[in-house]
PDB file of C-alpha atoms in Angstrom:
ATOM      1  CA  MET A   1     125.835  96.643 121.077  1.00  0.00           C
ATOM      2  CA  ASP A   2     128.597  98.809 120.107  1.00  0.00           C
ATOM      3  CA  ASN A   3     129.233 101.593 117.657  1.00  0.00           C
ATOM      4  CA  ILE A   4     129.352  99.512 114.615  1.00  0.00           C
ATOM      5  CA  ASP A   5     126.127  97.371 115.827  1.00  0.00           C
ATOM      6  CA  ARG A   6     124.459 100.983 116.327  1.00  0.00           C
ATOM      7  CA  ARG A   7     125.598 102.292 112.713  1.00  0.00           C
ATOM      8  CA  ILE A   8     124.157  99.321 111.371  1.00  0.00           C
ATOM      9  CA  ILE A   9     120.687  99.512 113.209  1.00  0.00           C
ATOM     10  CA  ASN A  10     120.468 103.414 112.324  1.00  0.00           C
ATOM     11  CA  ALA A  11     121.575 102.707 108.651  1.00  0.00           C
ATOM     12  CA  LEU A  12     119.206  99.828 108.046  1.00  0.00           C
ATOM     13  CA  GLN A  13     116.181 100.881 109.411  1.00  0.00           C
ATOM     14  CA  THR A  14     115.353 103.167 106.311  1.00  0.00           C
ATOM     15  CA  GLY A  15     116.277 100.378 103.298  1.00  0.00           C
ATOM     16  CA  PHE A  16     117.626  97.440 102.066  1.00  0.00           C
ATOM     17  CA  PRO A  17     118.516  96.546  98.444  1.00  0.00           C
ATOM     18  CA  ILE A  18     116.720  93.885  96.642  1.00  0.00           C
ATOM     19  CA  SER A  19     119.303  92.453  94.457  1.00  0.00           C
ATOM     20  CA  GLU A  20     121.672  89.674  94.008  1.00  0.00           C
ATOM     21  CA  ARG A  21     123.904  90.368  96.549  1.00  0.00           C
ATOM     22  CA  PRO A  22     122.280  93.008  99.123  1.00  0.00           C
ATOM     23  CA  TYR A  23     124.162  92.163 102.493  1.00  0.00           C
ATOM     24  CA  GLN A  24     127.289  93.258 100.241  1.00  0.00           C
ATOM     25  CA  GLU A  25     125.894  96.316  99.277  1.00  0.00           C
ATOM     26  CA  ALA A  26     124.750  96.946 102.341  1.00  0.00           C
ATOM     27  CA  ALA A  27     127.988  96.349 103.985  1.00  0.00           C
ATOM     28  CA  GLN A  28     130.150  97.914 101.510  1.00  0.00           C
ATOM     29  CA  ALA A  29     128.343 101.217 102.412  1.00  0.00           C
ATOM     30  CA  LEU A  30     129.023 100.679 106.266  1.00  0.00           C
ATOM     31  CA  GLY A  31     132.357  99.934 105.560  1.00  0.00           C
ATOM     32  CA  LEU A  32     131.823  96.226 106.506  1.00  0.00           C
ATOM     33  CA  SER A  33     132.628  92.769 105.093  1.00  0.00           C
ATOM     34  CA  GLU A  34     129.498  91.097 103.690  1.00  0.00           C
ATOM     35  CA  GLN A  35     130.535  88.210 106.472  1.00  0.00           C
ATOM     36  CA  GLU A  36     130.273  90.649 109.167  1.00  0.00           C
ATOM     37  CA  LEU A  37     127.002  92.216 108.671  1.00  0.00           C
ATOM     38  CA  LEU A  38     125.764  88.782 108.354  1.00  0.00           C
ATOM     39  CA  ASP A  39     127.226  87.672 111.705  1.00  0.00           C
ATOM     40  CA  ARG A  40     126.005  91.020 113.209  1.00  0.00           C
ATOM     41  CA  LEU A  41     122.652  90.915 112.222  1.00  0.00           C
ATOM     42  CA  GLU A  42     122.122  87.337 113.295  1.00  0.00           C
ATOM     43  CA  ASN A  43     123.506  88.279 116.733  1.00  0.00           C
ATOM     44  CA  LEU A  44     121.442  91.614 117.104  1.00  0.00           C
ATOM     45  CA  LEU A  45     118.409  89.109 116.352  1.00  0.00           C
ATOM     46  CA  LYS A  46     119.537  86.486 118.874  1.00  0.00           C
ATOM     47  CA  ASP A  47     119.477  89.036 121.523  1.00  0.00           C
ATOM     48  CA  GLN A  48     116.568  90.608 120.619  1.00  0.00           C
ATOM     49  CA  THR A  49     118.064  94.037 119.961  1.00  0.00           C
ATOM     50  CA  LEU A  50     116.276  93.570 116.637  1.00  0.00           C
ATOM     51  CA  SER A  51     113.029  91.951 116.533  1.00  0.00           C
ATOM     52  CA  ARG A  52     112.965  91.163 113.041  1.00  0.00           C
ATOM     53  CA  PHE A  53     114.859  92.029 109.524  1.00  0.00           C
ATOM     54  CA  GLY A  54     113.110  91.936 106.338  1.00  0.00           C
ATOM     55  CA  PRO A  55     110.262  93.382 104.357  1.00  0.00           C
ATOM     56  CA  LEU A  56     107.601  95.135 106.052  1.00  0.00           C
ATOM     57  CA  TYR A  57     103.952  94.580 104.597  1.00  0.00           C
ATOM     58  CA  ASP A  58     101.102  96.790 104.435  1.00  0.00           C
ATOM     59  CA  ALA A  59      97.887  94.909 105.106  1.00  0.00           C
ATOM     60  CA  GLU A  60      95.730  97.630 103.461  1.00  0.00           C
ATOM     61  CA  ALA A  61      98.079  98.016 100.332  1.00  0.00           C
ATOM     62  CA  MET A  62      97.415  94.109  99.813  1.00  0.00           C
ATOM     63  CA  GLY A  63      93.913  94.895  99.690  1.00  0.00           C
ATOM     64  CA  GLY A  64      93.455  93.835 103.323  1.00  0.00           C
ATOM     65  CA  ALA A  65      92.087  95.880 106.278  1.00  0.00           C
ATOM     66  CA  LEU A  66      93.652  97.419 109.388  1.00  0.00           C
ATOM     67  CA  THR A  67      92.242  99.237 112.402  1.00  0.00           C
ATOM     68  CA  LEU A  68      92.688 100.532 115.633  1.00  0.00           C
ATOM     69  CA  ALA A  69      90.110  99.977 118.202  1.00  0.00           C
ATOM     70  CA  ALA A  70      89.593 100.596 122.026  1.00  0.00           C
ATOM     71  CA  MET A  71      87.253  99.494 124.815  1.00  0.00           C
ATOM     72  CA  GLN A  72      86.331 100.253 128.491  1.00  0.00           C
ATOM     73  CA  VAL A  73      86.820  97.196 130.579  1.00  0.00           C
ATOM     74  CA  ALA A  74      85.920  96.801 134.055  1.00  0.00           C
ATOM     75  CA  GLU A  75      89.262  95.778 136.168  1.00  0.00           C
ATOM     76  CA  ASP A  76      87.815  92.878 137.582  1.00  0.00           C
ATOM     77  CA  ARG A  77      86.651  91.357 134.139  1.00  0.00           C
ATOM     78  CA  PHE A  78      90.000  92.754 132.322  1.00  0.00           C
ATOM     79  CA  GLU A  79      91.454  89.397 132.426  1.00  0.00           C
ATOM     80  CA  LYS A  80      88.704  87.578 131.057  1.00  0.00           C
ATOM     81  CA  VAL A  81      87.915  90.076 128.226  1.00  0.00           C
ATOM     82  CA  THR A  82      91.703  89.799 127.301  1.00  0.00           C
ATOM     83  CA  GLY A  83      91.454  86.451 126.739  1.00  0.00           C
ATOM     84  CA  ILE A  84      88.407  86.558 124.669  1.00  0.00           C
ATOM     85  CA  VAL A  85      90.012  89.572 122.508  1.00  0.00           C
ATOM     86  CA  ASN A  86      93.378  88.065 121.986  1.00  0.00           C
ATOM     87  CA  ALA A  87      91.849  84.550 121.110  1.00  0.00           C
ATOM     88  CA  PHE A  88      90.481  86.461 118.144  1.00  0.00           C
ATOM     89  CA  PRO A  89      93.357  85.656 115.475  1.00  0.00           C
ATOM     90  CA  GLU A  90      92.637  89.246 113.526  1.00  0.00           C
ATOM     91  CA  VAL A  91      93.814  90.837 116.793  1.00  0.00           C
ATOM     92  CA  ALA A  92      97.631  91.653 115.918  1.00  0.00           C
ATOM     93  CA  HIS A  93      98.453  93.796 119.094  1.00  0.00           C
ATOM     94  CA  ASN A  94      96.708  94.423 122.114  1.00  0.00           C
ATOM     95  CA  TYR A  95      97.626  97.180 125.115  1.00  0.00           C
ATOM     96  CA  ALA A  96      96.565  97.900 128.344  1.00  0.00           C
ATOM     97  CA  ARG A  97      96.551 101.721 128.428  1.00  0.00           C
ATOM     98  CA  SER A  98      96.131 104.333 131.264  1.00  0.00           C
ATOM     99  CA  HIS A  99      92.772 105.862 130.239  1.00  0.00           C
ATOM    100  CA  ALA A 100      88.990 105.085 131.008  1.00  0.00           C
ATOM    101  CA  LEU A 101      89.377 103.542 127.479  1.00  0.00           C
ATOM    102  CA  ASN A 102      91.775 100.855 128.839  1.00  0.00           C
ATOM    103  CA  MET A 103      92.030  98.126 126.047  1.00  0.00           C
ATOM    104  CA  TRP A 104      93.460  99.361 122.671  1.00  0.00           C
ATOM    105  CA  PHE A 105      94.072  96.563 120.078  1.00  0.00           C
ATOM    106  CA  VAL A 106      94.884  96.463 116.358  1.00  0.00           C
ATOM    107  CA  LEU A 107      93.118  94.420 114.007  1.00  0.00           C
ATOM    108  CA  ALA A 108      94.542  93.132 110.521  1.00  0.00           C
ATOM    109  CA  THR A 109      92.716  90.929 107.998  1.00  0.00           C
ATOM    110  CA  GLU A 110      92.851  89.640 104.347  1.00  0.00           C
ATOM    111  CA  THR A 111      89.244  91.767 103.737  1.00  0.00           C
ATOM    112  CA  PRO A 112      87.412  94.207 104.873  1.00  0.00           C
ATOM    113  CA  GLU A 113      84.669  92.359 105.620  1.00  0.00           C
ATOM    114  CA  GLN A 114      86.641  89.885 108.182  1.00  0.00           C
ATOM    115  CA  LEU A 115      87.228  93.415 109.742  1.00  0.00           C
ATOM    116  CA  GLN A 116      83.874  94.069 110.257  1.00  0.00           C
ATOM    117  CA  GLN A 117      82.903  90.305 111.610  1.00  0.00           C
ATOM    118  CA  ALA A 118      85.753  90.431 113.828  1.00  0.00           C
ATOM    119  CA  LEU A 119      84.619  93.601 115.623  1.00  0.00           C
ATOM    120  CA  ALA A 120      81.192  92.637 115.605  1.00  0.00           C
ATOM    121  CA  GLY A 121      82.426  89.308 117.312  1.00  0.00           C
ATOM    122  CA  ILE A 122      84.220  91.010 120.100  1.00  0.00           C
ATOM    123  CA  GLU A 123      81.357  92.935 120.760  1.00  0.00           C
ATOM    124  CA  ARG A 124      79.089  89.788 120.906  1.00  0.00           C
ATOM    125  CA  GLU A 125      81.448  87.832 123.129  1.00  0.00           C
ATOM    126  CA  THR A 126      82.251  90.126 125.664  1.00  0.00           C
ATOM    127  CA  GLY A 127      79.221  92.492 125.479  1.00  0.00           C
ATOM    128  CA  LEU A 128      81.161  95.425 125.275  1.00  0.00           C
ATOM    129  CA  THR A 129      81.257  98.717 122.919  1.00  0.00           C
ATOM    130  CA  VAL A 130      84.435  98.486 120.808  1.00  0.00           C
ATOM    131  CA  TYR A 131      85.014 102.074 119.696  1.00  0.00           C
ATOM    132  CA  ASN A 132      86.339 101.869 116.132  1.00  0.00           C
ATOM    133  CA  MET A 133      89.197 104.286 115.042  1.00  0.00           C
ATOM    134  CA  PRO A 134      90.365 103.293 111.647  1.00  0.00           C
ATOM    135  CA  LYS A 135      92.643 105.867 110.235  1.00  0.00           C
ATOM    136  CA  ILE A 136      91.346 108.483 108.001  1.00  0.00           C
ATOM    137  CA  THR A 137      94.823 109.935 107.280  1.00  0.00           C
ATOM    138  CA  GLU A 138      98.098 108.668 107.431  1.00  0.00           C
ATOM    139  CA  TYR A 139     100.674 111.577 108.074  1.00  0.00           C
ATOM    140  CA  PHE A 140     103.523 109.432 108.882  1.00  0.00           C
ATOM    141  CA  VAL A 141     104.544 105.933 109.982  1.00  0.00           C
ATOM    142  CA  GLY A 142     108.279 104.842 110.330  1.00  0.00           C
ATOM    143  CA  LEU A 143     110.771 104.088 113.105  1.00  0.00           C
ATOM    144  CA  LYS A 144     113.430 106.816 113.600  1.00  0.00           C
ATOM    145  CA  LEU A 145     114.677 105.694 116.564  1.00  0.00           C
ATOM    146  CA  GLU A 146     118.337 106.358 117.139  1.00  0.00           C
ATOM    147  CA  ALA A 147     120.353 103.642 118.116  1.00  0.00           C
TER     148      ALA A 147
ATOM    149  CA  MET B   1      93.652  90.517  97.908  1.00  0.00           C
ATOM    150  CA  SER B   2      93.298  93.002  94.872  1.00  0.00           C
ATOM    151  CA  ASN B   3      96.797  93.858  93.950  1.00  0.00           C
ATOM    152  CA  LEU B   4      98.718  90.548  94.386  1.00  0.00           C
ATOM    153  CA  ASP B   5      98.719  86.801  92.725  1.00  0.00           C
ATOM    154  CA  GLU B   6      99.302  83.808  94.382  1.00  0.00           C
ATOM    155  CA  ILE B   7     103.063  84.247  93.870  1.00  0.00           C
ATOM    156  CA  ASP B   8     102.979  87.408  95.553  1.00  0.00           C
ATOM    157  CA  LEU B   9     101.406  86.013  98.343  1.00  0.00           C
ATOM    158  CA  ASN B  10     103.725  83.209  98.505  1.00  0.00           C
ATOM    159  CA  ILE B  11     106.669  85.172  98.550  1.00  0.00           C
ATOM    160  CA  MET B  12     105.185  87.319 101.296  1.00  0.00           C
ATOM    161  CA  ARG B  13     104.328  84.552 103.467  1.00  0.00           C
ATOM    162  CA  ALA B  14     108.216  83.184 102.976  1.00  0.00           C
ATOM    163  CA  THR B  15     109.582  86.494 104.023  1.00  0.00           C
ATOM    164  CA  GLN B  16     107.226  88.048 106.668  1.00  0.00           C
ATOM    165  CA  ALA B  17     109.086  86.720 109.466  1.00  0.00           C
ATOM    166  CA  GLY B  18     112.415  87.915 108.253  1.00  0.00           C
ATOM    167  CA  LEU B  19     114.932  87.835 105.276  1.00  0.00           C
ATOM    168  CA  PRO B  20     116.846  84.691 105.003  1.00  0.00           C
ATOM    169  CA  LEU B  21     120.605  85.893 106.720  1.00  0.00           C
ATOM    170  CA  THR B  22     122.579  84.390 103.592  1.00  0.00           C
ATOM    171  CA  ALA B  23     124.894  86.010 101.261  1.00  0.00           C
ATOM    172  CA  LYS B  24     122.025  85.584  98.394  1.00  0.00           C
ATOM    173  CA  PRO B  25     118.598  85.733 100.546  1.00  0.00           C
ATOM    174  CA  TYR B  26     116.443  86.230  97.531  1.00  0.00           C
ATOM    175  CA  HIS B  27     118.104  83.438  96.004  1.00  0.00           C
ATOM    176  CA  ALA B  28     117.140  81.120  99.017  1.00  0.00           C
ATOM    177  CA  ILE B  29     113.506  82.483  98.573  1.00  0.00           C
ATOM    178  CA  ALA B  30     113.328  81.898  94.891  1.00  0.00           C
ATOM    179  CA  GLU B  31     114.965  78.126  95.770  1.00  0.00           C
ATOM    180  CA  GLN B  32     112.192  77.526  98.716  1.00  0.00           C
ATOM    181  CA  LEU B  33     109.154  78.618  96.229  1.00  0.00           C
ATOM    182  CA  GLY B  34     110.433  76.902  92.902  1.00  0.00           C
ATOM    183  CA  LEU B  35     110.904  80.409  91.317  1.00  0.00           C
ATOM    184  CA  SER B  36     113.736  82.311  89.567  1.00  0.00           C
ATOM    185  CA  VAL B  37     115.643  85.000  91.194  1.00  0.00           C
ATOM    186  CA  ASP B  38     114.842  87.397  88.643  1.00  0.00           C
ATOM    187  CA  GLN B  39     110.998  86.546  89.368  1.00  0.00           C
ATOM    188  CA  VAL B  40     111.657  86.940  93.128  1.00  0.00           C
ATOM    189  CA  ILE B  41     113.617  90.286  92.723  1.00  0.00           C
ATOM    190  CA  GLU B  42     111.107  91.508  90.091  1.00  0.00           C
ATOM    191  CA  ARG B  43     107.744  90.808  92.049  1.00  0.00           C
ATOM    192  CA  MET B  44     109.353  92.273  95.285  1.00  0.00           C
ATOM    193  CA  ARG B  45     110.306  95.481  93.516  1.00  0.00           C
ATOM    194  CA  ARG B  46     106.980  95.792  92.292  1.00  0.00           C
ATOM    195  CA  MET B  47     105.423  95.284  95.779  1.00  0.00           C
ATOM    196  CA  GLN B  48     107.815  98.024  97.236  1.00  0.00           C
ATOM    197  CA  GLU B  49     106.464 100.254  94.440  1.00  0.00           C
ATOM    198  CA  LEU B  50     103.022  99.522  95.133  1.00  0.00           C
ATOM    199  CA  GLY B  51     103.628 100.442  98.603  1.00  0.00           C
ATOM    200  CA  VAL B  52     102.506  96.796  99.606  1.00  0.00           C
ATOM    201  CA  ILE B  53     106.395  96.601 100.860  1.00  0.00           C
ATOM    202  CA  ARG B  54     106.789  99.819 103.029  1.00  0.00           C
ATOM    203  CA  ARG B  55     110.076  98.935 103.467  1.00  0.00           C
ATOM    204  CA  ILE B  56     113.019  96.549 104.121  1.00  0.00           C
ATOM    205  CA  GLY B  57     115.274  96.660 106.750  1.00  0.00           C
ATOM    206  CA  ALA B  58     115.784  96.383 110.707  1.00  0.00           C
ATOM    207  CA  VAL B  59     112.790  96.374 113.187  1.00  0.00           C
ATOM    208  CA  PRO B  60     114.609  97.337 116.424  1.00  0.00           C
ATOM    209  CA  ASN B  61     112.922  96.369 119.539  1.00  0.00           C
ATOM    210  CA  HIS B  62     112.256  99.939 121.412  1.00  0.00           C
ATOM    211  CA  TYR B  63     113.025  98.677 124.824  1.00  0.00           C
ATOM    212  CA  LYS B  64     116.451  97.123 123.814  1.00  0.00           C
ATOM    213  CA  LEU B  65     117.590 100.631 122.349  1.00  0.00           C
ATOM    214  CA  GLY B  66     116.876 102.195 125.599  1.00  0.00           C
ATOM    215  CA  TYR B  67     113.233 103.509 124.591  1.00  0.00           C
ATOM    216  CA  ARG B  68     111.132 102.319 127.417  1.00  0.00           C
ATOM    217  CA  PHE B  69     108.914 105.495 127.594  1.00  0.00           C
ATOM    218  CA  ASN B  70     106.337 105.248 124.543  1.00  0.00           C
ATOM    219  CA  GLY B  71     103.392 107.628 124.914  1.00  0.00           C
ATOM    220  CA  MET B  72     100.084 107.456 122.564  1.00  0.00           C
ATOM    221  CA  THR B  73      99.658 111.228 122.505  1.00  0.00           C
ATOM    222  CA  VAL B  74      95.971 112.295 121.475  1.00  0.00           C
ATOM    223  CA  TRP B  75      94.804 115.455 120.432  1.00  0.00           C
ATOM    224  CA  ASN B  76      91.470 117.482 119.717  1.00  0.00           C
ATOM    225  CA  VAL B  77      92.320 119.786 116.941  1.00  0.00           C
ATOM    226  CA  PRO B  78      89.998 121.398 114.244  1.00  0.00           C
ATOM    227  CA  ASP B  79      89.077 118.866 111.357  1.00  0.00           C
ATOM    228  CA  GLU B  80      89.613 121.807 108.740  1.00  0.00           C
ATOM    229  CA  LYS B  81      93.243 122.360 109.935  1.00  0.00           C
ATOM    230  CA  ILE B  82      94.268 118.619 110.881  1.00  0.00           C
ATOM    231  CA  ASP B  83      95.846 117.731 107.688  1.00  0.00           C
ATOM    232  CA  ALA B  84      98.322 120.809 107.826  1.00  0.00           C
ATOM    233  CA  LEU B  85      99.032 120.140 111.455  1.00  0.00           C
ATOM    234  CA  GLY B  86      99.067 116.418 111.113  1.00  0.00           C
ATOM    235  CA  GLN B  87     101.838 116.509 108.579  1.00  0.00           C
ATOM    236  CA  ARG B  88     104.045 118.900 110.606  1.00  0.00           C
ATOM    237  CA  ILE B  89     103.664 116.597 113.693  1.00  0.00           C
ATOM    238  CA  GLY B  90     104.361 113.537 111.719  1.00  0.00           C
ATOM    239  CA  ARG B  91     107.986 115.428 110.695  1.00  0.00           C
ATOM    240  CA  LEU B  92     109.128 115.401 114.531  1.00  0.00           C
ATOM    241  CA  ASP B  93     111.896 112.800 114.708  1.00  0.00           C
ATOM    242  CA  PHE B  94     110.474 111.408 118.034  1.00  0.00           C
ATOM    243  CA  VAL B  95     107.142 110.585 116.411  1.00  0.00           C
ATOM    244  CA  SER B  96     106.895 106.991 114.855  1.00  0.00           C
ATOM    245  CA  HIS B  97     103.142 107.012 114.135  1.00  0.00           C
ATOM    246  CA  CYS B  98     100.917 110.071 113.098  1.00  0.00           C
ATOM    247  CA  TYR B  99      97.213 109.611 112.020  1.00  0.00           C
ATOM    248  CA  HIS B 100      93.846 111.495 111.810  1.00  0.00           C
ATOM    249  CA  ARG B 101      91.290 109.082 113.287  1.00  0.00           C
ATOM    250  CA  PRO B 102      87.570 109.424 114.331  1.00  0.00           C
ATOM    251  CA  ARG B 103      86.178 111.095 117.300  1.00  0.00           C
ATOM    252  CA  HIS B 104      83.568 109.146 119.474  1.00  0.00           C
ATOM    253  CA  LEU B 105      81.745 111.714 121.234  1.00  0.00           C
ATOM    254  CA  PRO B 106      81.543 112.406 124.390  1.00  0.00           C
ATOM    255  CA  LEU B 107      83.927 109.759 125.444  1.00  0.00           C
ATOM    256  CA  TRP B 108      86.486 110.433 122.724  1.00  0.00           C
ATOM    257  CA  PRO B 109      86.956 114.024 121.360  1.00  0.00           C
ATOM    258  CA  TYR B 110      90.351 113.249 119.968  1.00  0.00           C
ATOM    259  CA  ASN B 111      90.912 113.335 116.351  1.00  0.00           C
ATOM    260  CA  LEU B 112      95.027 113.464 115.875  1.00  0.00           C
ATOM    261  CA  PHE B 113      97.133 110.599 117.023  1.00  0.00           C
ATOM    262  CA  ALA B 114     100.924 110.910 117.474  1.00  0.00           C
ATOM    263  CA  MET B 115     103.044 108.104 119.185  1.00  0.00           C
ATOM    264  CA  VAL B 116     106.281 109.436 121.270  1.00  0.00           C
ATOM    265  CA  HIS B 117     109.093 107.497 122.124  1.00  0.00           C
ATOM    266  CA  GLY B 118     111.899 108.755 124.683  1.00  0.00           C
ATOM    267  CA  ARG B 119     114.293 107.505 126.703  1.00  0.00           C
ATOM    268  CA  SER B 120     113.041 109.119 129.621  1.00  0.00           C
ATOM    269  CA  GLN B 121     109.615 110.346 131.368  1.00  0.00           C
ATOM    270  CA  GLU B 122     111.419 114.054 131.135  1.00  0.00           C
ATOM    271  CA  GLU B 123     112.289 113.361 127.498  1.00  0.00           C
ATOM    272  CA  VAL B 124     108.550 112.374 126.405  1.00  0.00           C
ATOM    273  CA  ASP B 125     107.198 115.405 128.595  1.00  0.00           C
ATOM    274  CA  GLN B 126     109.223 117.523 126.561  1.00  0.00           C
ATOM    275  CA  GLN B 127     108.315 115.823 123.419  1.00  0.00           C
ATOM    276  CA  ILE B 128     104.422 116.484 124.297  1.00  0.00           C
ATOM    277  CA  GLY B 129     105.507 120.029 124.997  1.00  0.00           C
ATOM    278  CA  GLN B 130     106.942 120.572 121.682  1.00  0.00           C
ATOM    279  CA  ILE B 131     103.653 118.914 119.958  1.00  0.00           C
ATOM    280  CA  ALA B 132     101.683 121.317 121.958  1.00  0.00           C
ATOM    281  CA  ALA B 133     103.551 124.361 120.871  1.00  0.00           C
ATOM    282  CA  ILE B 134     103.219 123.411 117.208  1.00  0.00           C
ATOM    283  CA  LEU B 135      99.344 123.119 117.767  1.00  0.00           C
ATOM    284  CA  GLY B 136      99.137 126.755 119.592  1.00  0.00           C
ATOM    285  CA  GLN B 137      95.769 127.727 119.580  1.00  0.00           C
ATOM    286  CA  ASP B 138      94.602 125.105 117.713  1.00  0.00           C
ATOM    287  CA  ASN B 139      95.188 122.415 120.599  1.00  0.00           C
ATOM    288  CA  LEU B 140      91.552 122.098 122.176  1.00  0.00           C
ATOM    289  CA  GLY B 141      92.391 119.375 124.379  1.00  0.00           C
ATOM    290  CA  SER B 142      95.111 116.340 124.748  1.00  0.00           C
ATOM    291  CA  ASP B 143      95.713 113.319 126.704  1.00  0.00           C
ATOM    292  CA  VAL B 144      98.456 110.997 126.605  1.00  0.00           C
ATOM    293  CA  LEU B 145      98.242 107.160 127.323  1.00  0.00           C
ATOM    294  CA  TYR B 146     101.076 104.986 128.429  1.00  0.00           C
ATOM    295  CA  SER B 147     100.720 101.384 127.559  1.00  0.00           C
ATOM    296  CA  THR B 148     100.570  99.735 130.988  1.00  0.00           C
ATOM    297  CA  LYS B 149     101.294  96.341 129.693  1.00  0.00           C
ATOM    298  CA  ILE B 150     101.518  94.383 126.492  1.00  0.00           C
ATOM    299  CA  LEU B 151      98.629  92.115 126.145  1.00  0.00           C
ATOM    300  CA  LYS B 152      99.296  90.566 122.679  1.00  0.00           C
ATOM    301  CA  LYS B 153     102.001  91.245 120.124  1.00  0.00           C
ATOM    302  CA  THR B 154     102.099  89.012 117.255  1.00  0.00           C
ATOM    303  CA  GLY B 155     101.902  91.126 114.019  1.00  0.00           C
ATOM    304  CA  PHE B 156     100.436  90.931 110.931  1.00  0.00           C
ATOM    305  CA  ARG B 157      99.977  87.078 109.561  1.00  0.00           C
ATOM    306  CA  SER B 158      98.654  86.131 106.367  1.00  0.00           C
ATOM    307  CA  LYS B 159      97.549  82.724 106.571  1.00  0.00           C
TER     308      LYS B 159
END
């Protein structure tokens, strides 16, 4: 990753045009040619510096539902419970974390009903309490990571 | 999905993994879906206005950029002050997500969540100190949860 890559990543985290030739517009603002921007984006994706390039959709704004949930899982059952939780297609992310509540997962569904069903299903199949922590208010979501 | 019709959903399905890396990406999507390019552009602009598309852009891999230290900081603050405090914490440039979420007493007394990102443990510790300083006397207790393992990461996918 060189300085041009860094400038591309920093500039394109916040927005990209919806227009006939969006890469050309974005390239001009960066002082690059359209082809150079395309080539560099391709390489940044290939070497996984970028995990994705494109639109970020908001499940809730689409009428879907999203929540963060946590569970307290005994160490000797951790692997088995991970398998059960991850088998739910509604579970988008799952992280082990350093706390008594040691498993944290995000569920995303197309409807609020599907979300409640998935939470109940996880409780039923694991025999554990799921602590549901849906957002009450969002103050900020964004990436501001300086490359 | 209340706000969207089948054409919007098709555009979402065609682009959620990424925008085509060709000079005319919206033409490519239009061609794939049998739509006109004006239709694709108009609908994507509308979805952006509705907030369905949060933004279009580069999603960096934190680890590849050197941000290996990510902590979920959680705070117990008075409910009547949380909105004002949450907005201030959300404006900090090292905070990527900031939410008010419910407590689960007695196990979970925290109602303010802020995800912080640093390139070293010292940097994260310093960031946590900055948040604590802003909260001041309204900080009734806090914790930091570090992710010890990614167990699953597929992202949201519509069927």
